[in-house]
């Protein structure tokens, strides 16, 4: 079992931005897909959620949070889970694909 005793406790200051969020008080089902939602229904719901995000004064903080903790579900900061994963995947691939210096061979 994981030992969580070393982790810091919750810090309300880190979440204050949520108090100013445009989505505060909006039904969360707009931002999180129901089981099995696909196609046009999902695209439409996500577009509506993104409209809320686009007028949000704390959109940048929300997006940064979602990327930092790798939120697995929902629209956060105007990005769907697929968009966040694509962005994170690209960043990770850039780091992995950086060519390493070739080791110099010893000269005798």
PDB file of N, CA and C in Angstrom:
ATOM      1  N   UNK A   1       0.849  -1.180   0.000  1.00  0.00           N
ATOM      2  CA  UNK A   1       0.000   0.000   0.000  1.00  0.00           C
ATOM      3  C   UNK A   1       0.891   1.238   0.000  1.00  0.00           C
ATOM      4  N   UNK A   2       0.487   2.257  -0.728  1.00  0.00           N
ATOM      5  CA  UNK A   2       1.269   3.485  -0.842  1.00  0.00           C
ATOM      6  C   UNK A   2       1.269   4.256   0.473  1.00  0.00           C
ATOM      7  N   UNK A   3       2.406   4.887   0.761  1.00  0.00           N
ATOM      8  CA  UNK A   3       2.542   5.699   1.971  1.00  0.00           C
ATOM      9  C   UNK A   3       2.343   7.163   1.603  1.00  0.00           C
ATOM     10  N   UNK A   4       1.205   7.716   1.987  1.00  0.00           N
ATOM     11  CA  UNK A   4       0.880   9.095   1.658  1.00  0.00           C
ATOM     12  C   UNK A   4       1.276  10.065   2.761  1.00  0.00           C
ATOM     13  N   UNK A   5       1.867   9.573   3.815  1.00  0.00           N
ATOM     14  CA  UNK A   5       2.185  10.427   4.965  1.00  0.00           C
ATOM     15  C   UNK A   5       3.206  11.509   4.629  1.00  0.00           C
ATOM     16  N   UNK A   6       4.031  11.286   3.625  1.00  0.00           N
ATOM     17  CA  UNK A   6       5.048  12.271   3.263  1.00  0.00           C
ATOM     18  C   UNK A   6       4.506  13.368   2.353  1.00  0.00           C
ATOM     19  N   UNK A   7       3.361  13.167   1.804  1.00  0.00           N
ATOM     20  CA  UNK A   7       2.788  14.161   0.900  1.00  0.00           C
ATOM     21  C   UNK A   7       2.254  15.346   1.686  1.00  0.00           C
ATOM     22  N   UNK A   8       2.380  16.560   1.114  1.00  0.00           N
ATOM     23  CA  UNK A   8       1.826  17.723   1.818  1.00  0.00           C
ATOM     24  C   UNK A   8       0.305  17.653   1.854  1.00  0.00           C
ATOM     25  N   UNK A   9      -0.278  18.274   2.847  1.00  0.00           N
ATOM     26  CA  UNK A   9      -1.733  18.321   2.949  1.00  0.00           C
ATOM     27  C   UNK A   9      -2.316  19.285   1.942  1.00  0.00           C
ATOM     28  N   UNK A  10      -3.632  19.329   1.819  1.00  0.00           N
ATOM     29  CA  UNK A  10      -4.268  20.245   0.880  1.00  0.00           C
ATOM     30  C   UNK A  10      -3.959  21.691   1.251  1.00  0.00           C
ATOM     31  N   UNK A  11      -3.794  22.515   0.243  1.00  0.00           N
ATOM     32  CA  UNK A  11      -3.507  23.928   0.440  1.00  0.00           C
ATOM     33  C   UNK A  11      -4.582  24.724  -0.291  1.00  0.00           C
ATOM     34  N   UNK A  12      -5.475  25.331   0.446  1.00  0.00           N
ATOM     35  CA  UNK A  12      -6.605  26.053  -0.147  1.00  0.00           C
ATOM     36  C   UNK A  12      -6.144  27.171  -1.073  1.00  0.00           C
ATOM     37  N   UNK A  13      -4.976  27.743  -0.798  1.00  0.00           N
ATOM     38  CA  UNK A  13      -4.471  28.817  -1.655  1.00  0.00           C
ATOM     39  C   UNK A  13      -4.230  28.347  -3.080  1.00  0.00           C
ATOM     40  N   UNK A  14      -3.922  27.086  -3.253  1.00  0.00           N
ATOM     41  CA  UNK A  14      -3.669  26.544  -4.580  1.00  0.00           C
ATOM     42  C   UNK A  14      -4.956  26.397  -5.400  1.00  0.00           C
ATOM     43  N   UNK A  15      -6.089  26.466  -4.741  1.00  0.00           N
ATOM     44  CA  UNK A  15      -7.372  26.248  -5.400  1.00  0.00           C
ATOM     45  C   UNK A  15      -8.229  27.511  -5.463  1.00  0.00           C
ATOM     46  N   UNK A  16      -7.739  28.622  -4.951  1.00  0.00           N
ATOM     47  CA  UNK A  16      -8.527  29.863  -4.929  1.00  0.00           C
ATOM     48  C   UNK A  16      -9.028  30.276  -6.301  1.00  0.00           C
ATOM     49  N   UNK A  17      -8.276  29.969  -7.336  1.00  0.00           N
ATOM     50  CA  UNK A  17      -8.690  30.353  -8.680  1.00  0.00           C
ATOM     51  C   UNK A  17     -10.052  29.782  -9.037  1.00  0.00           C
ATOM     52  N   UNK A  18     -10.413  28.643  -8.467  1.00  0.00           N
ATOM     53  CA  UNK A  18     -11.695  28.022  -8.791  1.00  0.00           C
ATOM     54  C   UNK A  18     -12.884  28.869  -8.342  1.00  0.00           C
ATOM     55  N   UNK A  19     -12.669  29.709  -7.346  1.00  0.00           N
ATOM     56  CA  UNK A  19     -13.753  30.570  -6.869  1.00  0.00           C
ATOM     57  C   UNK A  19     -14.188  31.578  -7.932  1.00  0.00           C
ATOM     58  N   UNK A  20     -13.286  31.904  -8.852  1.00  0.00           N
ATOM     59  CA  UNK A  20     -13.589  32.872  -9.910  1.00  0.00           C
ATOM     60  C   UNK A  20     -13.932  32.217 -11.244  1.00  0.00           C
ATOM     61  N   UNK A  21     -13.998  30.915 -11.282  1.00  0.00           N
ATOM     62  CA  UNK A  21     -14.214  30.195 -12.535  1.00  0.00           C
ATOM     63  C   UNK A  21     -15.615  30.420 -13.094  1.00  0.00           C
ATOM     64  N   UNK A  22     -15.686  30.561 -14.406  1.00  0.00           N
ATOM     65  CA  UNK A  22     -16.971  30.751 -15.086  1.00  0.00           C
ATOM     66  C   UNK A  22     -17.860  29.514 -14.946  1.00  0.00           C
ATOM     67  N   UNK A  23     -17.256  28.353 -14.717  1.00  0.00           N
ATOM     68  CA  UNK A  23     -18.032  27.119 -14.610  1.00  0.00           C
ATOM     69  C   UNK A  23     -18.605  26.908 -13.207  1.00  0.00           C
ATOM     70  N   UNK A  24     -18.218  27.753 -12.281  1.00  0.00           N
ATOM     71  CA  UNK A  24     -18.714  27.612 -10.911  1.00  0.00           C
ATOM     72  C   UNK A  24     -20.242  27.718 -10.924  1.00  0.00           C
ATOM     73  N   UNK A  25     -20.901  26.712 -10.428  1.00  0.00           N
ATOM     74  CA  UNK A  25     -22.360  26.700 -10.397  1.00  0.00           C
ATOM     75  C   UNK A  25     -23.007  26.101 -11.639  1.00  0.00           C
ATOM     76  N   UNK A  26     -22.198  25.815 -12.670  1.00  0.00           N
ATOM     77  CA  UNK A  26     -22.723  25.200 -13.890  1.00  0.00           C
ATOM     78  C   UNK A  26     -22.764  23.686 -13.660  1.00  0.00           C
ATOM     79  N   UNK A  27     -23.782  23.038 -14.186  1.00  0.00           N
ATOM     80  CA  UNK A  27     -23.919  21.586 -14.056  1.00  0.00           C
ATOM     81  C   UNK A  27     -22.659  20.903 -14.591  1.00  0.00           C
ATOM     82  N   UNK A  28     -22.005  20.106 -13.760  1.00  0.00           N
ATOM     83  CA  UNK A  28     -20.744  19.471 -14.140  1.00  0.00           C
ATOM     84  C   UNK A  28     -20.892  18.493 -15.304  1.00  0.00           C
ATOM     85  N   UNK A  29     -22.102  18.046 -15.583  1.00  0.00           N
ATOM     86  CA  UNK A  29     -22.292  17.121 -16.703  1.00  0.00           C
ATOM     87  C   UNK A  29     -21.953  17.781 -18.039  1.00  0.00           C
ATOM     88  N   UNK A  30     -21.891  19.105 -18.070  1.00  0.00           N
ATOM     89  CA  UNK A  30     -21.472  19.794 -19.284  1.00  0.00           C
ATOM     90  C   UNK A  30     -19.989  19.539 -19.558  1.00  0.00           C
ATOM     91  N   UNK A  31     -19.207  19.351 -18.536  1.00  0.00           N
ATOM     92  CA  UNK A  31     -17.756  19.236 -18.655  1.00  0.00           C
ATOM     93  C   UNK A  31     -17.238  17.800 -18.632  1.00  0.00           C
ATOM     94  N   UNK A  32     -18.070  16.863 -18.174  1.00  0.00           N
ATOM     95  CA  UNK A  32     -17.655  15.464 -18.056  1.00  0.00           C
ATOM     96  C   UNK A  32     -18.634  14.575 -18.808  1.00  0.00           C
ATOM     97  N   UNK A  33     -18.104  13.765 -19.714  1.00  0.00           N
ATOM     98  CA  UNK A  33     -18.972  12.943 -20.567  1.00  0.00           C
ATOM     99  C   UNK A  33     -19.567  11.767 -19.806  1.00  0.00           C
ATOM    100  N   UNK A  34     -20.819  11.468 -20.137  1.00  0.00           N
ATOM    101  CA  UNK A  34     -21.429  10.265 -19.557  1.00  0.00           C
ATOM    102  C   UNK A  34     -20.819   9.024 -20.214  1.00  0.00           C
ATOM    103  N   UNK A  35     -20.938   7.919 -19.546  1.00  0.00           N
ATOM    104  CA  UNK A  35     -20.408   6.649 -20.060  1.00  0.00           C
ATOM    105  C   UNK A  35     -20.942   6.388 -21.466  1.00  0.00           C
ATOM    106  N   UNK A  36     -20.044   6.108 -22.378  1.00  0.00           N
ATOM    107  CA  UNK A  36     -20.429   5.722 -23.728  1.00  0.00           C
ATOM    108  C   UNK A  36     -20.752   6.868 -24.676  1.00  0.00           C
ATOM    109  N   UNK A  37     -20.645   8.107 -24.245  1.00  0.00           N
ATOM    110  CA  UNK A  37     -20.958   9.224 -25.142  1.00  0.00           C
ATOM    111  C   UNK A  37     -19.930   9.270 -26.275  1.00  0.00           C
ATOM    112  N   UNK A  38     -20.415   9.403 -27.507  1.00  0.00           N
ATOM    113  CA  UNK A  38     -19.540   9.405 -28.676  1.00  0.00           C
ATOM    114  C   UNK A  38     -20.083  10.368 -29.726  1.00  0.00           C
ATOM    115  N   UNK A  39     -19.299  10.577 -30.747  1.00  0.00           N
ATOM    116  CA  UNK A  39     -19.720  11.263 -31.948  1.00  0.00           C
ATOM    117  C   UNK A  39     -20.242  12.665 -31.750  1.00  0.00           C
ATOM    118  N   UNK A  40     -21.340  12.963 -32.460  1.00  0.00           N
ATOM    119  CA  UNK A  40     -21.900  14.312 -32.491  1.00  0.00           C
ATOM    120  C   UNK A  40     -22.342  14.792 -31.115  1.00  0.00           C
ATOM    121  N   UNK A  41     -22.885  13.901 -30.310  1.00  0.00           N
ATOM    122  CA  UNK A  41     -23.333  14.298 -28.967  1.00  0.00           C
ATOM    123  C   UNK A  41     -22.152  14.772 -28.122  1.00  0.00           C
ATOM    124  N   UNK A  42     -21.063  14.037 -28.207  1.00  0.00           N
ATOM    125  CA  UNK A  42     -19.870  14.410 -27.427  1.00  0.00           C
ATOM    126  C   UNK A  42     -19.264  15.709 -27.963  1.00  0.00           C
ATOM    127  N   UNK A  43     -19.165  15.825 -29.252  1.00  0.00           N
ATOM    128  CA  UNK A  43     -18.606  17.025 -29.871  1.00  0.00           C
ATOM    129  C   UNK A  43     -19.419  18.250 -29.495  1.00  0.00           C
ATOM    130  N   UNK A  44     -20.731  18.128 -29.510  1.00  0.00           N
ATOM    131  CA  UNK A  44     -21.612  19.238 -29.157  1.00  0.00           C
ATOM    132  C   UNK A  44     -21.465  19.642 -27.690  1.00  0.00           C
ATOM    133  N   UNK A  45     -21.455  18.650 -26.804  1.00  0.00           N
ATOM    134  CA  UNK A  45     -21.305  18.950 -25.379  1.00  0.00           C
ATOM    135  C   UNK A  45     -19.957  19.606 -25.104  1.00  0.00           C
ATOM    136  N   UNK A  46     -18.887  19.083 -25.700  1.00  0.00           N
ATOM    137  CA  UNK A  46     -17.556  19.653 -25.498  1.00  0.00           C
ATOM    138  C   UNK A  46     -17.469  21.083 -26.022  1.00  0.00           C
ATOM    139  N   UNK A  47     -18.116  21.352 -27.156  1.00  0.00           N
ATOM    140  CA  UNK A  47     -18.131  22.710 -27.700  1.00  0.00           C
ATOM    141  C   UNK A  47     -18.839  23.673 -26.747  1.00  0.00           C
ATOM    142  N   UNK A  48     -19.929  23.221 -26.156  1.00  0.00           N
ATOM    143  CA  UNK A  48     -20.655  24.061 -25.190  1.00  0.00           C
ATOM    144  C   UNK A  48     -19.804  24.313 -23.947  1.00  0.00           C
ATOM    145  N   UNK A  49     -19.103  23.295 -23.486  1.00  0.00           N
ATOM    146  CA  UNK A  49     -18.220  23.449 -22.324  1.00  0.00           C
ATOM    147  C   UNK A  49     -17.104  24.428 -22.643  1.00  0.00           C
ATOM    148  N   UNK A  50     -16.533  24.311 -23.830  1.00  0.00           N
ATOM    149  CA  UNK A  50     -15.440  25.199 -24.234  1.00  0.00           C
ATOM    150  C   UNK A  50     -15.906  26.649 -24.338  1.00  0.00           C
ATOM    151  N   UNK A  51     -17.160  26.869 -24.704  1.00  0.00           N
ATOM    152  CA  UNK A  51     -17.699  28.232 -24.738  1.00  0.00           C
ATOM    153  C   UNK A  51     -17.643  28.866 -23.354  1.00  0.00           C
ATOM    154  N   UNK A  52     -17.974  28.085 -22.336  1.00  0.00           N
ATOM    155  CA  UNK A  52     -17.884  28.575 -20.958  1.00  0.00           C
ATOM    156  C   UNK A  52     -16.419  28.892 -20.636  1.00  0.00           C
ATOM    157  N   UNK A  53     -15.540  28.003 -21.015  1.00  0.00           N
ATOM    158  CA  UNK A  53     -14.109  28.199 -20.742  1.00  0.00           C
ATOM    159  C   UNK A  53     -13.554  29.448 -21.432  1.00  0.00           C
ATOM    160  N   UNK A  54     -13.997  29.711 -22.632  1.00  0.00           N
ATOM    161  CA  UNK A  54     -13.435  30.830 -23.395  1.00  0.00           C
ATOM    162  C   UNK A  54     -13.731  32.182 -22.742  1.00  0.00           C
ATOM    163  N   UNK A  55     -14.750  32.271 -21.944  1.00  0.00           N
ATOM    164  CA  UNK A  55     -15.067  33.536 -21.265  1.00  0.00           C
ATOM    165  C   UNK A  55     -14.627  33.526 -19.797  1.00  0.00           C
ATOM    166  N   UNK A  56     -13.865  32.516 -19.422  1.00  0.00           N
ATOM    167  CA  UNK A  56     -13.477  32.345 -18.026  1.00  0.00           C
ATOM    168  C   UNK A  56     -12.216  33.147 -17.685  1.00  0.00           C
ATOM    169  N   UNK A  57     -12.255  33.909 -16.590  1.00  0.00           N
ATOM    170  CA  UNK A  57     -11.089  34.714 -16.209  1.00  0.00           C
ATOM    171  C   UNK A  57      -9.926  33.891 -15.653  1.00  0.00           C
ATOM    172  N   UNK A  58     -10.162  32.628 -15.318  1.00  0.00           N
ATOM    173  CA  UNK A  58      -9.090  31.803 -14.756  1.00  0.00           C
ATOM    174  C   UNK A  58      -8.789  30.590 -15.648  1.00  0.00           C
ATOM    175  N   UNK A  59      -9.065  30.738 -16.920  1.00  0.00           N
ATOM    176  CA  UNK A  59      -8.851  29.638 -17.861  1.00  0.00           C
ATOM    177  C   UNK A  59      -7.404  29.150 -17.856  1.00  0.00           C
ATOM    178  N   UNK A  60      -6.447  30.058 -17.807  1.00  0.00           N
ATOM    179  CA  UNK A  60      -5.033  29.668 -17.827  1.00  0.00           C
ATOM    180  C   UNK A  60      -4.671  28.828 -16.598  1.00  0.00           C
ATOM    181  N   UNK A  61      -5.152  29.244 -15.428  1.00  0.00           N
ATOM    182  CA  UNK A  61      -4.873  28.485 -14.211  1.00  0.00           C
ATOM    183  C   UNK A  61      -5.510  27.092 -14.274  1.00  0.00           C
ATOM    184  N   UNK A  62      -6.704  27.030 -14.804  1.00  0.00           N
ATOM    185  CA  UNK A  62      -7.430  25.773 -14.931  1.00  0.00           C
ATOM    186  C   UNK A  62      -6.681  24.822 -15.868  1.00  0.00           C
ATOM    187  N   UNK A  63      -6.265  25.337 -17.010  1.00  0.00           N
ATOM    188  CA  UNK A  63      -5.529  24.510 -17.968  1.00  0.00           C
ATOM    189  C   UNK A  63      -4.204  24.042 -17.369  1.00  0.00           C
ATOM    190  N   UNK A  64      -3.506  24.942 -16.680  1.00  0.00           N
ATOM    191  CA  UNK A  64      -2.228  24.584 -16.059  1.00  0.00           C
ATOM    192  C   UNK A  64      -2.425  23.482 -15.018  1.00  0.00           C
ATOM    193  N   UNK A  65      -3.486  23.601 -14.236  1.00  0.00           N
ATOM    194  CA  UNK A  65      -3.790  22.569 -13.243  1.00  0.00           C
ATOM    195  C   UNK A  65      -4.033  21.221 -13.923  1.00  0.00           C
ATOM    196  N   UNK A  66      -4.888  21.226 -14.940  1.00  0.00           N
ATOM    197  CA  UNK A  66      -5.244  19.976 -15.614  1.00  0.00           C
ATOM    198  C   UNK A  66      -4.024  19.304 -16.230  1.00  0.00           C
ATOM    199  N   UNK A  67      -3.128  20.096 -16.786  1.00  0.00           N
ATOM    200  CA  UNK A  67      -1.921  19.534 -17.378  1.00  0.00           C
ATOM    201  C   UNK A  67      -0.957  19.042 -16.300  1.00  0.00           C
ATOM    202  N   UNK A  68      -0.832  19.804 -15.230  1.00  0.00           N
ATOM    203  CA  UNK A  68       0.120  19.446 -14.164  1.00  0.00           C
ATOM    204  C   UNK A  68      -0.263  18.150 -13.459  1.00  0.00           C
ATOM    205  N   UNK A  69      -1.546  17.962 -13.215  1.00  0.00           N
ATOM    206  CA  UNK A  69      -1.979  16.754 -12.494  1.00  0.00           C
ATOM    207  C   UNK A  69      -2.500  15.666 -13.429  1.00  0.00           C
ATOM    208  N   UNK A  70      -2.423  15.951 -14.729  1.00  0.00           N
ATOM    209  CA  UNK A  70      -2.886  15.006 -15.754  1.00  0.00           C
ATOM    210  C   UNK A  70      -4.323  14.559 -15.494  1.00  0.00           C
ATOM    211  N   UNK A  71      -5.208  15.566 -15.384  1.00  0.00           N
ATOM    212  CA  UNK A  71      -6.637  15.264 -15.194  1.00  0.00           C
ATOM    213  C   UNK A  71      -7.066  14.278 -16.279  1.00  0.00           C
ATOM    214  N   UNK A  72      -7.603  13.133 -15.887  1.00  0.00           N
ATOM    215  CA  UNK A  72      -7.930  12.116 -16.888  1.00  0.00           C
ATOM    216  C   UNK A  72      -9.262  12.323 -17.602  1.00  0.00           C
ATOM    217  N   UNK A  73     -10.132  13.158 -17.064  1.00  0.00           N
ATOM    218  CA  UNK A  73     -11.471  13.296 -17.641  1.00  0.00           C
ATOM    219  C   UNK A  73     -11.887  14.749 -17.687  1.00  0.00           C
ATOM    220  N   UNK A  74     -12.755  15.048 -18.643  1.00  0.00           N
ATOM    221  CA  UNK A  74     -13.433  16.331 -18.670  1.00  0.00           C
ATOM    222  C   UNK A  74     -12.742  17.422 -19.452  1.00  0.00           C
ATOM    223  N   UNK A  75     -13.497  18.510 -19.605  1.00  0.00           N
ATOM    224  CA  UNK A  75     -12.983  19.723 -20.246  1.00  0.00           C
ATOM    225  C   UNK A  75     -12.456  20.619 -19.131  1.00  0.00           C
ATOM    226  N   UNK A  76     -11.182  20.962 -19.208  1.00  0.00           N
ATOM    227  CA  UNK A  76     -10.524  21.830 -18.232  1.00  0.00           C
ATOM    228  C   UNK A  76      -9.754  22.892 -19.005  1.00  0.00           C
ATOM    229  N   UNK A  77      -9.968  24.138 -18.675  1.00  0.00           N
ATOM    230  CA  UNK A  77      -9.222  25.207 -19.330  1.00  0.00           C
ATOM    231  C   UNK A  77      -9.427  25.259 -20.829  1.00  0.00           C
ATOM    232  N   UNK A  78     -10.576  24.794 -21.277  1.00  0.00           N
ATOM    233  CA  UNK A  78     -10.886  24.812 -22.704  1.00  0.00           C
ATOM    234  C   UNK A  78     -10.310  23.642 -23.486  1.00  0.00           C
ATOM    235  N   UNK A  79      -9.794  22.630 -22.794  1.00  0.00           N
ATOM    236  CA  UNK A  79      -9.210  21.468 -23.473  1.00  0.00           C
ATOM    237  C   UNK A  79      -9.886  20.179 -23.012  1.00  0.00           C
ATOM    238  N   UNK A  80     -10.144  19.309 -23.955  1.00  0.00           N
ATOM    239  CA  UNK A  80     -10.682  17.986 -23.634  1.00  0.00           C
ATOM    240  C   UNK A  80      -9.546  17.091 -23.147  1.00  0.00           C
ATOM    241  N   UNK A  81      -9.912  15.944 -22.607  1.00  0.00           N
ATOM    242  CA  UNK A  81      -8.876  15.010 -22.168  1.00  0.00           C
ATOM    243  C   UNK A  81      -7.993  14.561 -23.329  1.00  0.00           C
ATOM    244  N   UNK A  82      -8.592  14.374 -24.508  1.00  0.00           N
ATOM    245  CA  UNK A  82      -7.800  13.971 -25.679  1.00  0.00           C
ATOM    246  C   UNK A  82      -6.827  15.073 -26.093  1.00  0.00           C
ATOM    247  N   UNK A  83      -7.280  16.320 -26.057  1.00  0.00           N
ATOM    248  CA  UNK A  83      -6.408  17.443 -26.416  1.00  0.00           C
ATOM    249  C   UNK A  83      -5.258  17.597 -25.424  1.00  0.00           C
ATOM    250  N   UNK A  84      -5.563  17.416 -24.145  1.00  0.00           N
ATOM    251  CA  UNK A  84      -4.497  17.502 -23.134  1.00  0.00           C
ATOM    252  C   UNK A  84      -3.493  16.380 -23.318  1.00  0.00           C
ATOM    253  N   UNK A  85      -3.975  15.182 -23.554  1.00  0.00           N
ATOM    254  CA  UNK A  85      -3.072  14.042 -23.732  1.00  0.00           C
ATOM    255  C   UNK A  85      -2.202  14.235 -24.976  1.00  0.00           C
ATOM    256  N   UNK A  86      -2.800  14.764 -26.032  1.00  0.00           N
ATOM    257  CA  UNK A  86      -2.027  15.026 -27.246  1.00  0.00           C
ATOM    258  C   UNK A  86      -0.932  16.058 -26.972  1.00  0.00           C
ATOM    259  N   UNK A  87      -1.280  17.114 -26.270  1.00  0.00           N
ATOM    260  CA  UNK A  87      -0.307  18.147 -25.930  1.00  0.00           C
ATOM    261  C   UNK A  87       0.803  17.579 -25.046  1.00  0.00           C
ATOM    262  N   UNK A  88       0.436  16.827 -24.024  1.00  0.00           N
ATOM    263  CA  UNK A  88       1.430  16.227 -23.139  1.00  0.00           C
ATOM    264  C   UNK A  88       2.268  15.188 -23.874  1.00  0.00           C
ATOM    265  N   UNK A  89       1.643  14.452 -24.749  1.00  0.00           N
ATOM    266  CA  UNK A  89       2.371  13.454 -25.531  1.00  0.00           C
ATOM    267  C   UNK A  89       3.397  14.090 -26.435  1.00  0.00           C
ATOM    268  N   UNK A  90       3.026  15.198 -27.069  1.00  0.00           N
ATOM    269  CA  UNK A  90       3.972  15.921 -27.918  1.00  0.00           C
ATOM    270  C   UNK A  90       5.152  16.422 -27.103  1.00  0.00           C
ATOM    271  N   UNK A  91       4.880  16.989 -25.939  1.00  0.00           N
ATOM    272  CA  UNK A  91       5.951  17.497 -25.087  1.00  0.00           C
ATOM    273  C   UNK A  91       6.870  16.368 -24.672  1.00  0.00           C
ATOM    274  N   UNK A  92       6.284  15.257 -24.274  1.00  0.00           N
ATOM    275  CA  UNK A  92       7.082  14.107 -23.843  1.00  0.00           C
ATOM    276  C   UNK A  92       7.908  13.582 -25.006  1.00  0.00           C
ATOM    277  N   UNK A  93       7.318  13.540 -26.214  1.00  0.00           N
ATOM    278  CA  UNK A  93       8.048  13.042 -27.370  1.00  0.00           C
ATOM    279  C   UNK A  93       9.215  13.957 -27.728  1.00  0.00           C
ATOM    280  N   UNK A  94       9.030  15.251 -27.572  1.00  0.00           N
ATOM    281  CA  UNK A  94      10.135  16.175 -27.850  1.00  0.00           C
ATOM    282  C   UNK A  94      11.309  15.881 -26.933  1.00  0.00           C
ATOM    283  N   UNK A  95      10.999  15.614 -25.680  1.00  0.00           N
ATOM    284  CA  UNK A  95      12.081  15.328 -24.741  1.00  0.00           C
ATOM    285  C   UNK A  95      12.772  14.013 -25.081  1.00  0.00           C
ATOM    286  N   UNK A  96      11.997  13.031 -25.452  1.00  0.00           N
ATOM    287  CA  UNK A  96      12.557  11.718 -25.752  1.00  0.00           C
ATOM    288  C   UNK A  96      13.339  11.738 -27.054  1.00  0.00           C
ATOM    289  N   UNK A  97      12.915  12.531 -28.020  1.00  0.00           N
ATOM    290  CA  UNK A  97      13.533  12.510 -29.331  1.00  0.00           C
ATOM    291  C   UNK A  97      14.731  13.436 -29.473  1.00  0.00           C
ATOM    292  N   UNK A  98      15.123  14.107 -28.432  1.00  0.00           N
ATOM    293  CA  UNK A  98      16.293  14.967 -28.500  1.00  0.00           C
ATOM    294  C   UNK A  98      17.503  14.075 -28.690  1.00  0.00           C
ATOM    295  N   UNK A  99      18.276  14.301 -29.764  1.00  0.00           N
ATOM    296  CA  UNK A  99      19.426  13.424 -29.985  1.00  0.00           C
ATOM    297  C   UNK A  99      20.490  13.639 -28.910  1.00  0.00           C
ATOM    298  N   UNK A 100      21.054  12.552 -28.488  1.00  0.00           N
ATOM    299  CA  UNK A 100      22.115  12.609 -27.498  1.00  0.00           C
ATOM    300  C   UNK A 100      23.450  12.720 -28.215  1.00  0.00           C
ATOM    301  N   UNK A 101      24.404  13.345 -27.574  1.00  0.00           N
ATOM    302  CA  UNK A 101      25.737  13.445 -28.148  1.00  0.00           C
ATOM    303  C   UNK A 101      26.318  12.047 -28.252  1.00  0.00           C
ATOM    304  N   UNK A 102      26.958  11.790 -29.342  1.00  0.00           N
ATOM    305  CA  UNK A 102      27.586  10.488 -29.537  1.00  0.00           C
ATOM    306  C   UNK A 102      28.835  10.405 -28.670  1.00  0.00           C
ATOM    307  N   UNK A 103      29.005   9.315 -27.966  1.00  0.00           N
ATOM    308  CA  UNK A 103      30.217   9.191 -27.153  1.00  0.00           C
ATOM    309  C   UNK A 103      31.433   9.113 -28.052  1.00  0.00           C
ATOM    310  N   UNK A 104      32.454   9.782 -27.641  1.00  0.00           N
ATOM    311  CA  UNK A 104      33.682   9.749 -28.427  1.00  0.00           C
ATOM    312  C   UNK A 104      34.401   8.438 -28.153  1.00  0.00           C
ATOM    313  N   UNK A 105      34.935   7.881 -29.209  1.00  0.00           N
ATOM    314  CA  UNK A 105      35.663   6.632 -29.037  1.00  0.00           C
ATOM    315  C   UNK A 105      37.063   6.940 -28.520  1.00  0.00           C
ATOM    316  N   UNK A 106      37.539   6.061 -27.742  1.00  0.00           N
ATOM    317  CA  UNK A 106      38.878   6.255 -27.181  1.00  0.00           C
ATOM    318  C   UNK A 106      39.907   6.105 -28.280  1.00  0.00           C
ATOM    319  N   UNK A 107      40.871   6.985 -28.260  1.00  0.00           N
ATOM    320  CA  UNK A 107      41.947   6.905 -29.261  1.00  0.00           C
ATOM    321  C   UNK A 107      43.187   6.338 -28.587  1.00  0.00           C
ATOM    322  N   UNK A 108      43.792   5.400 -29.218  1.00  0.00           N
ATOM    323  CA  UNK A 108      44.984   4.757 -28.653  1.00  0.00           C
ATOM    324  C   UNK A 108      46.223   5.245 -29.321  1.00  0.00           C
TER     325      UNK A 108
END
